[in-house]
Amino acid sequence: MRKYLWIGIAALCLMTTAVGCGKKTQTEQTETTVQETTEPEQTEETTEETTKEATEEADEGEPTAAADRYHMLQGTVTELSQDGGEFTLLADTGDTYEIQLSSLRDVEAELEAEAQIAIAYIGWELTGPEDLEKVELIVAFPEQEEWTICQETGTTLFNAMSSFTMKTDEGHELQLLKDNCPIEEGALSQDSGDRITVVYVTSQGMNFPIEVQKAEEEEG
């Protein structure tokens, strides 16, 4: 009788151990499944972060297309510093810009309170004051209701210290002041005969240069 009793106890112990092992195995499988399900989500997040970083890096580069490089910042001067070295511009977009006079290459407008001006600049289009340091301010002139950013390619007819005249490929003459605008090295190296491309703002018959670059020689 005792023999059968011990056999029964031993069998019960074996069943208990088997059940415990089964639960442990099931728990491990559950944890593994959760881990495998989570990993693709982490990969997706990593991909999104990489794409975002790549986009930010691209935004920090220099724009190449002409339509992306040249823009106008228009607004009203609201305040000038006592020494005249800085002024506050309330842009037509509603943003406020603190602009150092030394950051402008040329000023063709009276900088005084309530004066409406337009500033031609090179770089990405401004989205707010924080972008101001990313662009190059070229010329400030009286704001006009209508203005056009033009680009002409041609050959110089006359090149002086402060101005130059070119004959465009379309056959008309264009005279511009240099006005400290950016000039690519070698673009205006001769008294005449240089092949150049000029980007300028035209408004009410006045032309304000923004940039002068070398151009390829005319074929034929």
Short mmCIF file of C-alpha atoms in Angstrom, two decimals:
data_model
loop_
_atom_site.label_atom_id
_atom_site.label_comp_id
_atom_site.label_asym_id
_atom_site.label_seq_id
_atom_site.Cartn_x
_atom_site.Cartn_y
_atom_site.Cartn_z
CA MET A 1 0.00 0.00 0.00
CA ARG A 2 2.80 2.40 0.96
CA LYS A 3 4.52 1.48 -2.27
CA TYR A 4 1.53 2.57 -4.32
CA LEU A 5 1.24 5.74 -2.23
CA TRP A 6 4.83 6.77 -3.00
CA ILE A 7 4.29 6.02 -6.66
CA GLY A 8 1.26 8.31 -6.65
CA ILE A 9 3.14 11.15 -4.95
CA ALA A 10 6.00 10.84 -7.43
CA ALA A 11 3.61 10.97 -10.36
CA LEU A 12 1.93 14.08 -8.92
CA CYS A 13 5.30 15.83 -8.60
CA LEU A 14 6.19 15.02 -12.18
CA MET A 15 2.87 16.48 -13.40
CA THR A 16 3.42 19.69 -11.39
CA THR A 17 6.92 20.12 -12.80
CA ALA A 18 5.68 19.58 -16.33
CA VAL A 19 2.96 22.20 -15.90
CA GLY A 20 5.48 24.73 -14.53
CA CYS A 21 7.82 24.14 -17.44
CA GLY A 22 4.97 24.61 -19.87
CA LYS A 23 4.08 28.00 -18.41
CA LYS A 24 7.69 29.17 -18.58
CA THR A 25 8.00 28.13 -22.19
CA GLN A 26 4.76 29.90 -23.08
CA THR A 27 5.97 33.11 -21.33
CA GLU A 28 9.25 33.05 -23.22
CA GLN A 29 7.42 32.64 -26.50
CA THR A 30 5.15 35.58 -25.67
CA GLU A 31 8.11 37.85 -24.83
CA THR A 32 9.85 36.85 -28.06
CA THR A 33 6.74 37.62 -30.08
CA VAL A 34 6.38 41.07 -28.49
CA GLN A 35 10.03 41.83 -29.14
CA GLU A 36 9.79 40.77 -32.79
CA THR A 37 6.67 42.91 -33.26
CA THR A 38 8.34 45.98 -31.72
CA GLU A 39 11.54 45.90 -33.80
CA PRO A 40 9.96 46.94 -37.15
CA GLU A 41 8.40 50.00 -35.44
CA GLN A 42 11.83 51.04 -34.20
CA THR A 43 13.22 50.63 -37.72
CA GLU A 44 10.43 52.78 -39.14
CA GLU A 45 11.17 55.54 -36.62
CA THR A 46 14.87 55.39 -37.48
CA THR A 47 14.07 55.73 -41.18
CA GLU A 48 11.87 58.77 -40.54
CA GLU A 49 14.59 60.41 -38.44
CA THR A 50 17.19 59.78 -41.17
CA THR A 51 14.93 61.29 -43.82
CA LYS A 52 14.30 64.35 -41.64
CA GLU A 53 18.02 64.86 -41.06
CA ALA A 54 18.73 64.55 -44.77
CA THR A 55 16.06 67.15 -45.56
CA GLU A 56 17.49 69.56 -42.97
CA GLU A 57 20.97 69.13 -44.42
CA ALA A 58 19.64 69.87 -47.91
CA ASP A 59 17.94 73.03 -46.67
CA GLU A 60 21.26 74.30 -45.33
CA GLY A 61 22.87 74.16 -48.77
CA GLU A 62 23.00 76.92 -51.38
CA PRO A 63 20.07 77.18 -53.81
CA THR A 64 21.12 76.69 -57.43
CA ALA A 65 18.12 77.67 -59.56
CA ALA A 66 17.79 81.38 -60.35
CA ALA A 67 14.19 81.41 -59.15
CA ASP A 68 15.35 80.11 -55.77
CA ARG A 69 18.39 82.39 -55.39
CA TYR A 70 17.02 85.91 -55.84
CA HIS A 71 14.23 87.39 -53.72
CA MET A 72 12.84 90.66 -52.34
CA LEU A 73 12.15 91.61 -48.72
CA GLN A 74 9.64 94.46 -48.59
CA GLY A 75 8.36 96.40 -45.61
CA THR A 76 8.35 99.57 -43.53
CA VAL A 77 11.18 100.99 -41.44
CA THR A 78 9.81 101.38 -37.92
CA GLU A 79 12.88 102.40 -35.92
CA LEU A 80 16.52 103.39 -36.33
CA SER A 81 19.28 103.06 -33.76
CA GLN A 82 20.80 106.24 -32.35
CA ASP A 83 24.07 105.72 -34.21
CA GLY A 84 22.23 104.88 -37.45
CA GLY A 85 23.98 101.54 -37.77
CA GLU A 86 20.86 99.42 -37.38
CA PHE A 87 17.19 99.68 -38.28
CA THR A 88 14.02 97.69 -37.65
CA LEU A 89 11.98 96.55 -40.63
CA LEU A 90 8.36 95.46 -40.32
CA ALA A 91 8.00 93.21 -43.35
CA ASP A 92 4.81 92.95 -45.38
CA THR A 93 4.57 89.36 -44.10
CA GLY A 94 4.19 90.66 -40.52
CA ASP A 95 7.66 89.54 -39.38
CA THR A 96 10.08 92.02 -37.76
CA TYR A 97 13.74 92.08 -38.85
CA GLU A 98 16.64 93.80 -37.08
CA ILE A 99 19.03 94.71 -39.89
CA GLN A 100 22.59 95.96 -39.58
CA LEU A 101 23.37 98.66 -42.12
CA SER A 102 26.80 97.07 -42.62
CA SER A 103 25.11 93.88 -43.89
CA LEU A 104 23.81 95.74 -46.96
CA ARG A 105 26.11 96.16 -49.94
CA ASP A 106 24.27 99.22 -51.24
CA VAL A 107 21.51 101.57 -50.04
CA GLU A 108 19.52 103.59 -52.59
CA ALA A 109 16.69 104.59 -50.21
CA GLU A 110 16.29 107.06 -47.36
CA LEU A 111 16.30 104.99 -44.17
CA GLU A 112 13.93 106.83 -41.86
CA ALA A 113 10.89 105.98 -39.76
CA GLU A 114 7.83 105.04 -41.84
CA ALA A 115 9.90 104.75 -45.01
CA GLN A 116 8.82 101.86 -47.23
CA ILE A 117 11.74 100.01 -48.74
CA ALA A 118 12.55 96.85 -50.64
CA ILE A 119 15.71 94.80 -50.16
CA ALA A 120 17.03 92.47 -52.84
CA TYR A 121 18.88 89.47 -51.43
CA ILE A 122 20.51 86.22 -52.49
CA GLY A 123 19.69 82.88 -50.86
CA TRP A 124 16.69 80.85 -49.82
CA GLU A 125 13.42 82.74 -49.45
CA LEU A 126 13.11 84.11 -45.91
CA THR A 127 10.55 82.40 -43.69
CA GLY A 128 11.29 84.49 -40.58
CA PRO A 129 13.90 86.62 -38.77
CA GLU A 130 15.88 83.51 -37.80
CA ASP A 131 16.78 82.99 -41.50
CA LEU A 132 18.30 86.44 -41.95
CA GLU A 133 21.85 85.26 -41.25
CA LYS A 134 21.53 82.62 -44.00
CA VAL A 135 21.08 85.12 -46.85
CA GLU A 136 23.15 87.91 -48.40
CA LEU A 137 21.50 91.33 -48.46
CA ILE A 138 22.46 93.25 -51.60
CA VAL A 139 20.61 96.52 -52.15
CA ALA A 140 17.87 98.52 -50.43
CA PHE A 141 15.81 100.87 -52.56
CA PRO A 142 12.46 102.69 -52.29
CA GLU A 143 9.64 100.19 -52.35
CA GLN A 144 7.62 100.18 -55.56
CA GLU A 145 4.29 98.58 -56.29
CA GLU A 146 5.75 96.82 -59.29
CA TRP A 147 9.20 95.36 -59.70
CA THR A 148 10.79 92.55 -61.70
CA ILE A 149 13.91 90.47 -61.16
CA CYS A 150 15.55 90.16 -64.59
CA GLN A 151 18.43 88.13 -65.94
CA GLU A 152 20.39 89.03 -69.08
CA THR A 153 23.38 87.47 -70.79
CA GLY A 154 25.57 89.41 -73.18
CA THR A 155 28.92 91.07 -73.88
CA THR A 156 30.30 94.19 -72.21
CA LEU A 157 30.73 97.27 -74.39
CA PHE A 158 32.20 99.51 -71.71
CA ASN A 159 33.54 98.77 -68.24
CA ALA A 160 34.42 101.58 -65.83
CA MET A 161 35.19 101.68 -62.14
CA SER A 162 31.62 102.27 -60.97
CA SER A 163 29.47 101.24 -63.95
CA PHE A 164 29.38 99.08 -67.06
CA THR A 165 27.38 98.76 -70.27
CA MET A 166 26.57 95.48 -71.97
CA LYS A 167 24.92 94.43 -75.19
CA THR A 168 22.53 91.58 -74.48
CA ASP A 169 22.16 88.54 -76.69
CA GLU A 170 18.75 89.95 -77.65
CA GLY A 171 20.48 92.99 -79.12
CA HIS A 172 19.71 95.86 -76.71
CA GLU A 173 22.10 97.84 -74.54
CA LEU A 174 21.87 97.73 -70.75
CA GLN A 175 23.72 100.12 -68.44
CA LEU A 176 24.18 99.31 -64.76
CA LEU A 177 26.03 100.67 -61.76
CA LYS A 178 28.23 98.16 -60.01
CA ASP A 179 27.10 99.41 -56.58
CA ASN A 180 29.18 96.85 -54.67
CA CYS A 181 27.05 93.98 -55.96
CA PRO A 182 28.66 90.51 -55.94
CA ILE A 183 30.84 90.08 -59.04
CA GLU A 184 32.35 86.71 -59.88
CA GLU A 185 36.12 86.86 -60.19
CA GLY A 186 37.07 87.50 -63.80
CA ALA A 187 33.53 88.44 -64.87
CA LEU A 188 34.48 92.09 -65.52
CA SER A 189 38.18 91.75 -66.20
CA GLN A 190 38.46 93.79 -69.42
CA ASP A 191 37.50 97.22 -70.68
CA SER A 192 35.08 95.46 -73.04
CA GLY A 193 34.38 92.04 -74.50
CA ASP A 194 33.57 90.09 -71.33
CA ARG A 195 30.78 87.53 -71.61
CA ILE A 196 28.61 87.97 -68.53
CA THR A 197 25.23 87.17 -67.02
CA VAL A 198 23.64 89.91 -64.93
CA VAL A 199 20.75 89.57 -62.48
CA TYR A 200 19.09 92.86 -61.57
CA VAL A 201 15.90 94.41 -60.23
CA THR A 202 14.07 96.78 -62.54
CA SER A 203 11.46 99.19 -61.20
CA GLN A 204 10.01 102.29 -62.87
CA GLY A 205 12.85 102.50 -65.36
CA MET A 206 15.62 102.03 -62.77
CA ASN A 207 17.90 98.99 -62.71
CA PHE A 208 19.50 97.78 -59.49
CA PRO A 209 22.18 95.06 -59.98
CA ILE A 210 22.11 92.02 -57.70
CA GLU A 211 24.86 89.79 -59.11
CA VAL A 212 27.27 89.56 -62.05
CA GLN A 213 28.64 86.20 -63.21
CA LYS A 214 30.81 84.94 -66.03
CA ALA A 215 28.94 83.44 -69.00
CA GLU A 216 29.95 80.90 -71.59
CA GLU A 217 31.27 82.19 -74.90
CA GLU A 218 28.62 82.71 -77.53
CA GLU A 219 28.57 79.88 -80.06
CA GLY A 220 29.37 80.69 -83.68
#
